[in-house]
mmCIF file of C-alpha atoms (C1' of nucleotides) in Angstrom:
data_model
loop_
_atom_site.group_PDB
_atom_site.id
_atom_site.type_symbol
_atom_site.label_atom_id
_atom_site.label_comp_id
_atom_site.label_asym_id
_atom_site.label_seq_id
_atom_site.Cartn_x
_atom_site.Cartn_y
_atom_site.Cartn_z
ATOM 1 C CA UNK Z 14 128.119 43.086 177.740
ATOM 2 C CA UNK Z 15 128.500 45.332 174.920
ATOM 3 C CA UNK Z 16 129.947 45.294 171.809
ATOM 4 C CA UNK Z 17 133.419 46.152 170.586
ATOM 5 C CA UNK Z 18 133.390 49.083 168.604
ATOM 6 C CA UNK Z 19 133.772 48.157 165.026
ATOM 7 C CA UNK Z 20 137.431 49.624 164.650
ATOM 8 C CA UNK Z 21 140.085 50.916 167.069
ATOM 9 C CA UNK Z 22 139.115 54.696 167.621
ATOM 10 C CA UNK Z 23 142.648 55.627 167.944
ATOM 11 C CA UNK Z 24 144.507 57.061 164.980
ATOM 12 C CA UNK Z 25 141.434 56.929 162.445
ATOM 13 C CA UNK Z 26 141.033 59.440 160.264
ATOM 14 C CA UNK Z 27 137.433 61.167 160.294
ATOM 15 C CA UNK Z 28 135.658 63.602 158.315
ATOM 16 C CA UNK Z 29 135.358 64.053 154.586
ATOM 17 C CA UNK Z 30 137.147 61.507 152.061
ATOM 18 C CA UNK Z 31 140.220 62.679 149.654
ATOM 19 C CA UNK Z 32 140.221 61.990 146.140
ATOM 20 C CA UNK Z 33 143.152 59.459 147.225
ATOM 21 C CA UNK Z 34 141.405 57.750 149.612
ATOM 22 C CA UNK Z 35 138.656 57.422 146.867
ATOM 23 C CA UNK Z 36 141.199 55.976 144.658
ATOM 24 C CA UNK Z 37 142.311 53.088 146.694
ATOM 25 C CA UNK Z 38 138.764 51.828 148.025
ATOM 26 C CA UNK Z 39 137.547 51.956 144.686
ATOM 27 C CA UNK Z 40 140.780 50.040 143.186
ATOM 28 C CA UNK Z 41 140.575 47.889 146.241
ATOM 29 C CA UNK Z 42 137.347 47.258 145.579
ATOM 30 C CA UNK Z 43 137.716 46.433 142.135
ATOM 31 C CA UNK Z 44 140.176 44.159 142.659
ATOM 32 C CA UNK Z 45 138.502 42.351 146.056
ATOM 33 C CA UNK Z 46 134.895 43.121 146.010
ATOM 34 C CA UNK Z 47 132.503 43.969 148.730
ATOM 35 C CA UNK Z 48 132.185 43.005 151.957
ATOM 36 C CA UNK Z 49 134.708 42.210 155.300
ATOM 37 C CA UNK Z 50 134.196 46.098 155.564
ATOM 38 C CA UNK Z 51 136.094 45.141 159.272
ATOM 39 C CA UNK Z 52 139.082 44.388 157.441
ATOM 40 C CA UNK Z 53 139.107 46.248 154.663
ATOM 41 C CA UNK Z 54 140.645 49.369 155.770
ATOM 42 C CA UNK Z 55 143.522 47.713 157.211
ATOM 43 C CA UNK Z 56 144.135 45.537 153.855
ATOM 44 C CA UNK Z 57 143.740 48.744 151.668
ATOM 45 C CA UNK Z 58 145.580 50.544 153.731
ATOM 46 C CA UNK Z 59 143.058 52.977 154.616
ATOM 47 C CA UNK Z 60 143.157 55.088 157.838
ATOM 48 C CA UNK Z 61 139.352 54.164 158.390
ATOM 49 C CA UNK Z 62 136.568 52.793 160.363
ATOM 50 C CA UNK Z 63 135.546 49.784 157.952
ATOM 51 C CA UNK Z 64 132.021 51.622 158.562
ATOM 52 C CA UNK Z 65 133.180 54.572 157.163
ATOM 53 C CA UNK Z 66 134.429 52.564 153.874
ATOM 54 C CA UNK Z 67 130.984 50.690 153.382
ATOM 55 C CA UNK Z 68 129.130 54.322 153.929
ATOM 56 C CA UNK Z 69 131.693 55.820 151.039
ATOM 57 C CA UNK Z 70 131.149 53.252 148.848
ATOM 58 C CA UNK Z 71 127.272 52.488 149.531
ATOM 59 C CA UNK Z 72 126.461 56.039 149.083
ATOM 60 C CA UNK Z 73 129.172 57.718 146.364
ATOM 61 C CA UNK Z 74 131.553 55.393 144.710
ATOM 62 C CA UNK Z 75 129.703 52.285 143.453
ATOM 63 C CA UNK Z 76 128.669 52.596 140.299
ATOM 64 C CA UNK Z 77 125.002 53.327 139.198
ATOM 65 C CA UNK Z 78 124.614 56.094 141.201
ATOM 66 C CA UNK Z 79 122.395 59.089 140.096
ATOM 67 C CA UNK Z 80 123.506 61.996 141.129
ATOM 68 C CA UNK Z 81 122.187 65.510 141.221
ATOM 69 C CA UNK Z 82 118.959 66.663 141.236
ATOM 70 C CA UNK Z 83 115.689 64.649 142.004
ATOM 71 C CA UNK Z 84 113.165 64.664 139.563
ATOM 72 C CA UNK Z 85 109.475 65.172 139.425
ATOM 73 C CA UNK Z 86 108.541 62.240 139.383
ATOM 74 C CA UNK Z 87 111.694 60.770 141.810
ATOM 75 C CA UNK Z 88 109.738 63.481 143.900
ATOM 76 C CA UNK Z 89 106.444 62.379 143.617
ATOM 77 C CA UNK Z 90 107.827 58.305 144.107
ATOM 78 C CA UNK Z 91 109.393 59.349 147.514
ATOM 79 C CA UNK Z 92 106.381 61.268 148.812
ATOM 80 C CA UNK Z 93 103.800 58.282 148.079
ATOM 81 C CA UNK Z 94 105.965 55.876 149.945
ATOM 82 C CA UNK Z 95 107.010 57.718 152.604
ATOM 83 C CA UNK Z 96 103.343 58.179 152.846
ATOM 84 C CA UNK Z 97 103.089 54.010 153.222
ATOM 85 C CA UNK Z 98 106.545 52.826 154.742
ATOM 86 C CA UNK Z 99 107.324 56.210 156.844
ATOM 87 C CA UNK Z 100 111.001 56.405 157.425
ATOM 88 C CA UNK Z 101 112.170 53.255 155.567
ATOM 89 C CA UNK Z 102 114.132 54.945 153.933
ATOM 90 C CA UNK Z 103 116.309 51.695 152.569
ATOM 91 C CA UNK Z 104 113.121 50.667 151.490
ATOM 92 C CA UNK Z 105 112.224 53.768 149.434
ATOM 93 C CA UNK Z 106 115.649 53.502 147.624
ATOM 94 C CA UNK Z 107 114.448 50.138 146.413
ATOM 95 C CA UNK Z 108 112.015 51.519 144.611
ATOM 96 C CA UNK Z 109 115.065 54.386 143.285
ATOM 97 C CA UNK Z 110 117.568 52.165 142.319
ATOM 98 C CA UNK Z 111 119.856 55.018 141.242
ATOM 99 C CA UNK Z 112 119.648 56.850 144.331
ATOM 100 C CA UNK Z 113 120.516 55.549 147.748
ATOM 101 C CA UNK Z 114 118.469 55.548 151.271
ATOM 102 C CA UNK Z 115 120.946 58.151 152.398
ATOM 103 C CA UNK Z 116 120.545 60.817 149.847
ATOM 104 C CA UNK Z 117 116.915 59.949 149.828
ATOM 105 C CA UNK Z 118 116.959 60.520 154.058
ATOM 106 C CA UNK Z 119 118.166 63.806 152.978
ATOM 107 C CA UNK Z 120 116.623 65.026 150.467
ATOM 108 C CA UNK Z 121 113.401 64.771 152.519
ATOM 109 C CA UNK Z 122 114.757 66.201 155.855
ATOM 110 C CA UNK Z 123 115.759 68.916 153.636
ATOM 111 C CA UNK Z 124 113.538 69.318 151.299
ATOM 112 C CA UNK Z 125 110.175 67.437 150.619
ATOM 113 C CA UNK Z 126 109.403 67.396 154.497
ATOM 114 C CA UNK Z 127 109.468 71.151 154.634
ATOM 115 C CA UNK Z 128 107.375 71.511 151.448
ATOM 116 C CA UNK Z 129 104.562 69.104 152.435
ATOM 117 C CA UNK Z 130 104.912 71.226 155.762
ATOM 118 C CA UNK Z 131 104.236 74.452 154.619
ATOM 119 C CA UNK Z 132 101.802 73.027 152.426
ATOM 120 C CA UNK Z 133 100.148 71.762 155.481
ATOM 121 C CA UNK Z 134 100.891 75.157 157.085
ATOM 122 C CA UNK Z 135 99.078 77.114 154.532
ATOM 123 C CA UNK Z 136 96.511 75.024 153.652
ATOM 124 C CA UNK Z 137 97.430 75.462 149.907
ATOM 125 C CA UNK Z 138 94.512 74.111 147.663
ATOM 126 C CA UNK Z 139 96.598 72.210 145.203
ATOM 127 C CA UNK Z 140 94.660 69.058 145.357
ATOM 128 C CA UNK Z 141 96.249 66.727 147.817
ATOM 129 C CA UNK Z 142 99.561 65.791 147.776
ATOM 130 C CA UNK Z 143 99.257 63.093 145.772
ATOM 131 C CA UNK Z 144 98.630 65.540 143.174
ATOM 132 C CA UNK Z 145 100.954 68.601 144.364
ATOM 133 C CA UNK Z 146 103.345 70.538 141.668
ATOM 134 C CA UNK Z 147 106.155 70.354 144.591
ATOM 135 C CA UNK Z 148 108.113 73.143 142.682
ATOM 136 C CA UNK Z 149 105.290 75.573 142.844
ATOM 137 C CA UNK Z 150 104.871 74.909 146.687
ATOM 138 C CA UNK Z 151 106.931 77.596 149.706
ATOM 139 C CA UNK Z 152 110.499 76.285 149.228
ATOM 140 C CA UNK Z 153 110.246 74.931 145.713
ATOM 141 C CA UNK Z 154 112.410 77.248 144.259
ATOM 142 C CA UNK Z 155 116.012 76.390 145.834
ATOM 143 C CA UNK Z 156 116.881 78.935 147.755
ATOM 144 C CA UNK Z 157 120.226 79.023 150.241
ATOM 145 C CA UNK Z 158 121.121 81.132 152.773
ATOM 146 C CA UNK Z 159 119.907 84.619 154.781
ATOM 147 C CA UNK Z 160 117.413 85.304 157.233
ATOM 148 C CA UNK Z 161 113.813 83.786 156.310
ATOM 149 C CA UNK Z 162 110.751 84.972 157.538
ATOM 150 C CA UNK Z 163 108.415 82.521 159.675
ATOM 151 C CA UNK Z 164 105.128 82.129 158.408
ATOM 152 C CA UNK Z 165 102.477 83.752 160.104
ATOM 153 C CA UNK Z 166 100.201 81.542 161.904
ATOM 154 C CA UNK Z 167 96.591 80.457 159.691
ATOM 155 C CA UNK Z 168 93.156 81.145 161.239
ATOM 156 C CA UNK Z 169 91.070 79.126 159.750
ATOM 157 C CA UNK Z 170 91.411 77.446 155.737
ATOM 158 C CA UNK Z 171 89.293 74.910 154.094
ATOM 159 C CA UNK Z 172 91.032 72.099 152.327
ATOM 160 C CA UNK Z 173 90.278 70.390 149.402
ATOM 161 C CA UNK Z 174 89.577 66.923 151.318
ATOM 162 C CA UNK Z 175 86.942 68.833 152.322
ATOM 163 C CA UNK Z 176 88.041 69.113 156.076
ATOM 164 C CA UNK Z 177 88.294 72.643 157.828
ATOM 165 C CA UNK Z 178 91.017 73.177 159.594
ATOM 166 C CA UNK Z 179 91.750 76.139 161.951
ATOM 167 C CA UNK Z 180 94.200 76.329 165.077
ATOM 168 C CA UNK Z 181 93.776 76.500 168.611
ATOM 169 C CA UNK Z 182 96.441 76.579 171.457
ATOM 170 C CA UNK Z 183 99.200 75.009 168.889
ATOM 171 C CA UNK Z 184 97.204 72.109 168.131
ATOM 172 C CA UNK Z 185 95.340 71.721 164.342
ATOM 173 C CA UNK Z 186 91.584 71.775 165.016
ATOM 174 C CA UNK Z 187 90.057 69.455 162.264
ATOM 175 C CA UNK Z 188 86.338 69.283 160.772
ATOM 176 C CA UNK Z 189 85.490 66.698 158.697
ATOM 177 C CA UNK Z 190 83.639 67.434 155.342
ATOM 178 C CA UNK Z 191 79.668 68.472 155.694
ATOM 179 C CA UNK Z 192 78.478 65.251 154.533
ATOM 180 C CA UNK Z 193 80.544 63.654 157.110
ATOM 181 C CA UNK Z 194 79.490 65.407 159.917
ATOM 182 C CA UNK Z 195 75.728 64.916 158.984
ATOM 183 C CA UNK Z 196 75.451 61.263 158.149
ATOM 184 C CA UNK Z 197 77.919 60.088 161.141
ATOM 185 C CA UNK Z 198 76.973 62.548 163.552
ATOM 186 C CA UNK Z 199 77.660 61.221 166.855
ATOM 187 C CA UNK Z 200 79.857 59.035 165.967
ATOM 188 C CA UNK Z 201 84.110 59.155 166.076
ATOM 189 C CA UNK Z 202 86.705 58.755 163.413
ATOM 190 C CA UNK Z 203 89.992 57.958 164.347
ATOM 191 C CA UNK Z 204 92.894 57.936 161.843
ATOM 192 C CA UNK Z 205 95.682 56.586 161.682
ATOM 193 C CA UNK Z 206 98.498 56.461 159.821
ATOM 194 C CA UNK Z 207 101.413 53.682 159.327
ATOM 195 C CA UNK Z 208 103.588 51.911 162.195
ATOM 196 C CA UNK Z 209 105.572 54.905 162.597
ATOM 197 C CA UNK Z 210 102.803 57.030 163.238
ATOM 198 C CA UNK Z 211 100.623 54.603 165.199
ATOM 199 C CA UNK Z 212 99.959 57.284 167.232
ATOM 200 C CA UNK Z 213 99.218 60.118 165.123
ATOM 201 C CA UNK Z 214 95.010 60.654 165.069
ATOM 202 C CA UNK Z 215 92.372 62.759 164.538
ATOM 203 C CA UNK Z 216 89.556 62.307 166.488
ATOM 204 C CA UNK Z 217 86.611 63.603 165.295
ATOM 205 C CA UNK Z 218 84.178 63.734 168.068
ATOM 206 C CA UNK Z 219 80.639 63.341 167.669
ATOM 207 C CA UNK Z 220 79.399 66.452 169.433
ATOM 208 C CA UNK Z 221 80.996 68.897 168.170
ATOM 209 C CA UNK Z 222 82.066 67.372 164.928
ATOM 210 C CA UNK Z 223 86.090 68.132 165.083
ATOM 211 C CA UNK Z 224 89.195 67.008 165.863
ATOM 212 C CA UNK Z 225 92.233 67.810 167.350
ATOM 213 C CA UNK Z 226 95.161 66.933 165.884
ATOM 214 C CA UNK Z 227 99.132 67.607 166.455
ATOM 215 C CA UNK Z 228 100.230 70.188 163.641
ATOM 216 C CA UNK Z 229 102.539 67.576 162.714
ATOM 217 C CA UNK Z 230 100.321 64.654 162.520
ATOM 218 C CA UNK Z 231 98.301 66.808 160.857
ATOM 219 C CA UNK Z 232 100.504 66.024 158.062
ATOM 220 C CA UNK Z 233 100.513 62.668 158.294
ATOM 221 C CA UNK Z 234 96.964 62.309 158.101
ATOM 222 C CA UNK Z 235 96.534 64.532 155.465
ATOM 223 C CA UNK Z 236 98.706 61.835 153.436
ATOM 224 C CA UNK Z 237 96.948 59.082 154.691
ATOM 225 C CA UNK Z 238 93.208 60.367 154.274
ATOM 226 C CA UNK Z 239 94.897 60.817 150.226
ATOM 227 C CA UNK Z 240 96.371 57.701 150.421
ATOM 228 C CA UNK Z 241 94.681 55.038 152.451
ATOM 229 C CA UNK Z 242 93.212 51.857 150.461
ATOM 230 C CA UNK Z 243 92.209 49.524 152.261
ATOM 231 C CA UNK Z 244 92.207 48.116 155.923
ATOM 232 C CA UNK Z 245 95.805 47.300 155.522
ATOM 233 C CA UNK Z 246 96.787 50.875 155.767
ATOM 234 C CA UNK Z 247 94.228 52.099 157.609
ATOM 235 C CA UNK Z 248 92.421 51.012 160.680
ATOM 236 C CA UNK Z 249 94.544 49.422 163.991
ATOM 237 C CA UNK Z 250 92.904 46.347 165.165
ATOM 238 C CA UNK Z 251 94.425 45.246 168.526
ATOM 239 C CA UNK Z 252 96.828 42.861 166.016
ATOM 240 C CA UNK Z 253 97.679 45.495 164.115
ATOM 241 C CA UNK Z 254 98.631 47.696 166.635
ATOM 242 C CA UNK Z 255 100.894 45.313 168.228
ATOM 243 C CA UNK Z 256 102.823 44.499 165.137
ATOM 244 C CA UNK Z 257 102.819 48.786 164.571
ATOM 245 C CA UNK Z 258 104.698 48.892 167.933
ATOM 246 C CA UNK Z 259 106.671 46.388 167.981
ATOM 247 C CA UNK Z 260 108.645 46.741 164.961
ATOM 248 C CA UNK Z 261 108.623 42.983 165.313
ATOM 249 C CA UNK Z 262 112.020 41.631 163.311
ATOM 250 C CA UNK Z 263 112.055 44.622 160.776
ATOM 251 C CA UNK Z 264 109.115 43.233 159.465
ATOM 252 C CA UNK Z 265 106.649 46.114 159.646
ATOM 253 C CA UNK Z 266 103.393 44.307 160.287
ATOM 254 C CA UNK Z 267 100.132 46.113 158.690
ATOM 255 C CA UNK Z 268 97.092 45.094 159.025
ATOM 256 C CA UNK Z 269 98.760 41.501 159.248
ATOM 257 C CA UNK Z 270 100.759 42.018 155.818
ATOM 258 C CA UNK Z 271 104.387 43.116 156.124
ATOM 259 C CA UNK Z 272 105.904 46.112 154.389
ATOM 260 C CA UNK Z 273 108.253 43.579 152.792
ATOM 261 C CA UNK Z 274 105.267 41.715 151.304
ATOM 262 C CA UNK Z 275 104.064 45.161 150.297
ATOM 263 C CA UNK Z 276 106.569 45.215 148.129
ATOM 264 C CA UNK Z 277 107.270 45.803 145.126
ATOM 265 C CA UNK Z 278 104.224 44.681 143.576
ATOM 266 C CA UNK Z 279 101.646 46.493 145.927
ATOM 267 C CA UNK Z 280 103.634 49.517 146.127
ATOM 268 C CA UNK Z 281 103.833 49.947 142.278
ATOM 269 C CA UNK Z 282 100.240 49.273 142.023
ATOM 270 C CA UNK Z 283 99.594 52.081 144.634
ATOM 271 C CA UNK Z 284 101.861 54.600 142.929
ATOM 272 C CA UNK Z 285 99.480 54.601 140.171
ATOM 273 C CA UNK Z 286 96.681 54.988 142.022
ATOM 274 C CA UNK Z 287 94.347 58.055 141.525
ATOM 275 C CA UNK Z 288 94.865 59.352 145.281
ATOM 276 C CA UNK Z 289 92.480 62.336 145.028
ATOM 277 C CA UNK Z 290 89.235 59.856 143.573
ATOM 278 C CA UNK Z 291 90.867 58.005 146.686
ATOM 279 C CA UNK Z 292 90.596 60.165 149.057
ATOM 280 C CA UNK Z 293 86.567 61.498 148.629
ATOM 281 C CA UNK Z 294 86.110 57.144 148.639
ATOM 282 C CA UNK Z 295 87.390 56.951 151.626
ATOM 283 C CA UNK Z 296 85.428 60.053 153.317
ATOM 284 C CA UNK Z 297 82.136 58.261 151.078
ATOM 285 C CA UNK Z 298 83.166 54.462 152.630
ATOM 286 C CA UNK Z 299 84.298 55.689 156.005
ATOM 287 C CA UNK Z 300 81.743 53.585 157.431
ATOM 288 C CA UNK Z 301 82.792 50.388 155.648
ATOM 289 C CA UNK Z 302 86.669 51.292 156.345
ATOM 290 C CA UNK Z 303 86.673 51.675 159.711
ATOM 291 C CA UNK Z 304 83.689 49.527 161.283
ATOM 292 C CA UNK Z 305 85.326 49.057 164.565
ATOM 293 C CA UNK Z 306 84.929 53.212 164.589
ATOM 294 C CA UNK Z 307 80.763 52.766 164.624
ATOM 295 C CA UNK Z 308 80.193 50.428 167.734
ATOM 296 C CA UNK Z 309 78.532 51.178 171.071
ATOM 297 C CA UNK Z 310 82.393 51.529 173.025
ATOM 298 C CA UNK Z 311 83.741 53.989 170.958
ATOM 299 C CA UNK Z 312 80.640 56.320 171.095
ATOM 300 C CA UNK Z 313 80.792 56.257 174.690
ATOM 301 C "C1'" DA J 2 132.958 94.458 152.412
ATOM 302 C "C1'" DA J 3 132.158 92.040 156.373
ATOM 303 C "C1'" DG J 4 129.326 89.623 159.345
ATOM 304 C "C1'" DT J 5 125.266 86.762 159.958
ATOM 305 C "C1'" DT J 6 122.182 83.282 158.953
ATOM 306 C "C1'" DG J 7 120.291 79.178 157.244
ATOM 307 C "C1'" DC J 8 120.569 75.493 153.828
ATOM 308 C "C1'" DA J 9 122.440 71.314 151.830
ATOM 309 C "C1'" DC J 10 124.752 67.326 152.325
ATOM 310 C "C1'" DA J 11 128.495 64.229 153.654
ATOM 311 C "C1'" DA J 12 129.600 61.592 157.326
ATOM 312 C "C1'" DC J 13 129.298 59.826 161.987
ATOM 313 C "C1'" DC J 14 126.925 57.437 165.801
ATOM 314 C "C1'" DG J 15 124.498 54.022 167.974
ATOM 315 C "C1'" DC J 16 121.071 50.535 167.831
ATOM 316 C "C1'" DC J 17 119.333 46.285 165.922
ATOM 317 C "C1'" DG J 18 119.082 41.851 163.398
ATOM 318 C "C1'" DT J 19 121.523 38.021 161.725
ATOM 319 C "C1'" DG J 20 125.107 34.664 161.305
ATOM 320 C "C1'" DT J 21 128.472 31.850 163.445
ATOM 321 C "C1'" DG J 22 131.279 29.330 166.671
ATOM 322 C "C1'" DC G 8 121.509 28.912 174.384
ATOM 323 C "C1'" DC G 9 124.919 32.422 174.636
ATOM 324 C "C1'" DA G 10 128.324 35.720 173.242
ATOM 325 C "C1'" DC G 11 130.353 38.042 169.792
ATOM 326 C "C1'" DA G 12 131.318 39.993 165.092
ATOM 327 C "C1'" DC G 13 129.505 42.073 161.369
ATOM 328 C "C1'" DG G 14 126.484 44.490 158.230
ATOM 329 C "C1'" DG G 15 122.609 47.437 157.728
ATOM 330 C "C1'" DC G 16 119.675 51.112 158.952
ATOM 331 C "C1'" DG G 17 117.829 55.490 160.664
ATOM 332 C "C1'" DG G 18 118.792 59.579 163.400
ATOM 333 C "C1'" DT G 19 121.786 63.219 164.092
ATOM 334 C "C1'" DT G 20 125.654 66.293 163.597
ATOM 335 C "C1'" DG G 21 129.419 69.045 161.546
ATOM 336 C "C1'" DT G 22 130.926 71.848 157.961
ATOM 337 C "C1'" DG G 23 131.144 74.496 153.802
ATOM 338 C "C1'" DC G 24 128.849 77.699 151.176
ATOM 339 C "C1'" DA G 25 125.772 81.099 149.400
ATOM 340 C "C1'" DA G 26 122.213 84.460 150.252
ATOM 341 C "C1'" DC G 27 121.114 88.143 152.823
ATOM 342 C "C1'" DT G 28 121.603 92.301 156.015
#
DNA sequence: AAGTTGCACAACCGCCGTGTG
DNA sequence: CCACACGGCGGTTGTGCAACT
């Protein structure tokens, strides 16, 4: 059992590329095309892994490629699907064609995660993130190097979505808006996010009207409470779940709908979607949203 | 000026799905 | 149906560099 590895270890050269070794792939490529990455070292006469060829070429030389700094709006485009498709990131670069799922994978680890973070973190009132100037949030402004202070830890904020949130014990305790609270009391509200956050909730419990919630999920929530449509981002039935844990084929079953079905058309339609006027519907509809939330079991 | 620290990013690693014999 | 090769993808790591002490 197991599979070869995809070139002879021995006597391949590793680490960053030389401008020479640039040269020939790209002349090689020219002159061959893509593909039979396996063999494509060995006919170029490169001293790689045929992996290592694909990943050059994929991510720097092919032509097309963007570089440098990500927009605004490139910004705003990555946080609204990664809101939807999580860490897809191949799927995200579809919708950049000049950039690719690599330098998108980065550019979040490095910099959009840790802004929606301390945005969650200091319960900024900027409007959702949907909404959010990302250069006027904590790490906007590029900065490199040096020791950084950590952020003290926040009592308690109010949000715009209306929630409070406050922290207890390193979790994020979460209220839901007043009107909430009143017309539902009693009752639970469980969110959750897409298949790679199946897991991630807030419960709102009926007693004491809040939630707990992971700091990090917290996050996720926040972008799904700002971003959630319809039933097929929002609300698990036992289906749904399955397909959210399965990862069944790559497919990335919602709500019975797969990512890939999703998009383009979907996805473009919810990038211009007023995510703020969304967000106070879905608080207003909760009922309607989540109707499996309001029977006898889960009140028990 | 030198040492320390953390960031940014290129590249690697390993798993998974698909195609093929 | 099975085993294998290959390509693709996402997670992780290594390294260079600049800011800071």
């Amino acid at each position: 059992m197991g599979r070869a590895p995809c070139c002879a270890k021995v006597g391949l050269k590793k680490g960053r590329w030389s401008a020479e070794e640039d040269e020939i792939l790209v002349k090689y490529i020219a002159a061959n095309g893509e593909g039979s990455w396996r063999s494509l070292p060995k006919n170029a006469g490169l001293l790689r892994c045929g992996k290592s060829c694909r990943l050059r070429w994929i991510n720097y030389l092919r032509s097309g490629l963007k570089r440098g700094n990500f927009t605004k709006e490139e910004e705003e485009i990555i946080v609204k699907l990664h809101a939807t498709l999580g860490n897809r990131w191949s799927l995200i670069a579809g919708h950049l064609p000049a950039r690719t799922d690599n330098e998108i994978k980065n550019y979040w680890n490095s910099h959009l995660s840790r802004k929606l973070q301390s945005f969650q973190q200091n319960g900024l009132d900027v409007g959702g993130p949907a909404v959010v100037d990302l250069s006027k949030l904590p790490g906007g402004v590029r900065r490199r190097g040096g020791r950084t202070s950590r952020s003290t830890t926040t009592t308690e904020k109010n949000t715009k979505n209306g929630t409070t949130r406050r922290e207890k014990q390193g979790m994020v305790v979460v209220s839901p808006p007043a009107s909430l609270a009143q017309s539902e009391k009693g009752h639970s509200v469980v969110l959750h996010a897409d298949q790679s956050q199946a897991s991630s909730a807030c419960t709102f419990d009926g007693n004491t009207n809040e939630g707990l919630m992971d700091p990090n999920e917290e996050m996720v929530s926040e972008l799904l409470c700002t971003s959630a449509m319809d039933s097929v981002l929002v609300g698990p039935s036992e289906e749904t779940m399955a397909g959210w844990g399965s990862h069944d084929g790559d497919t990335g079953v919602i709500g019975g709908t797969t990512v890939e079905e999703l998009a383009p058309s979907h996805l473009d339609k919810f990038l211009d979607w007023d995510m703020e006027g969304m967000q106070a519907k879905l608080w207003d509809e909760a009922g309607e949203m989540w109707p499996w939330m309001w029977d006898s079991e889960s009140r028990a």
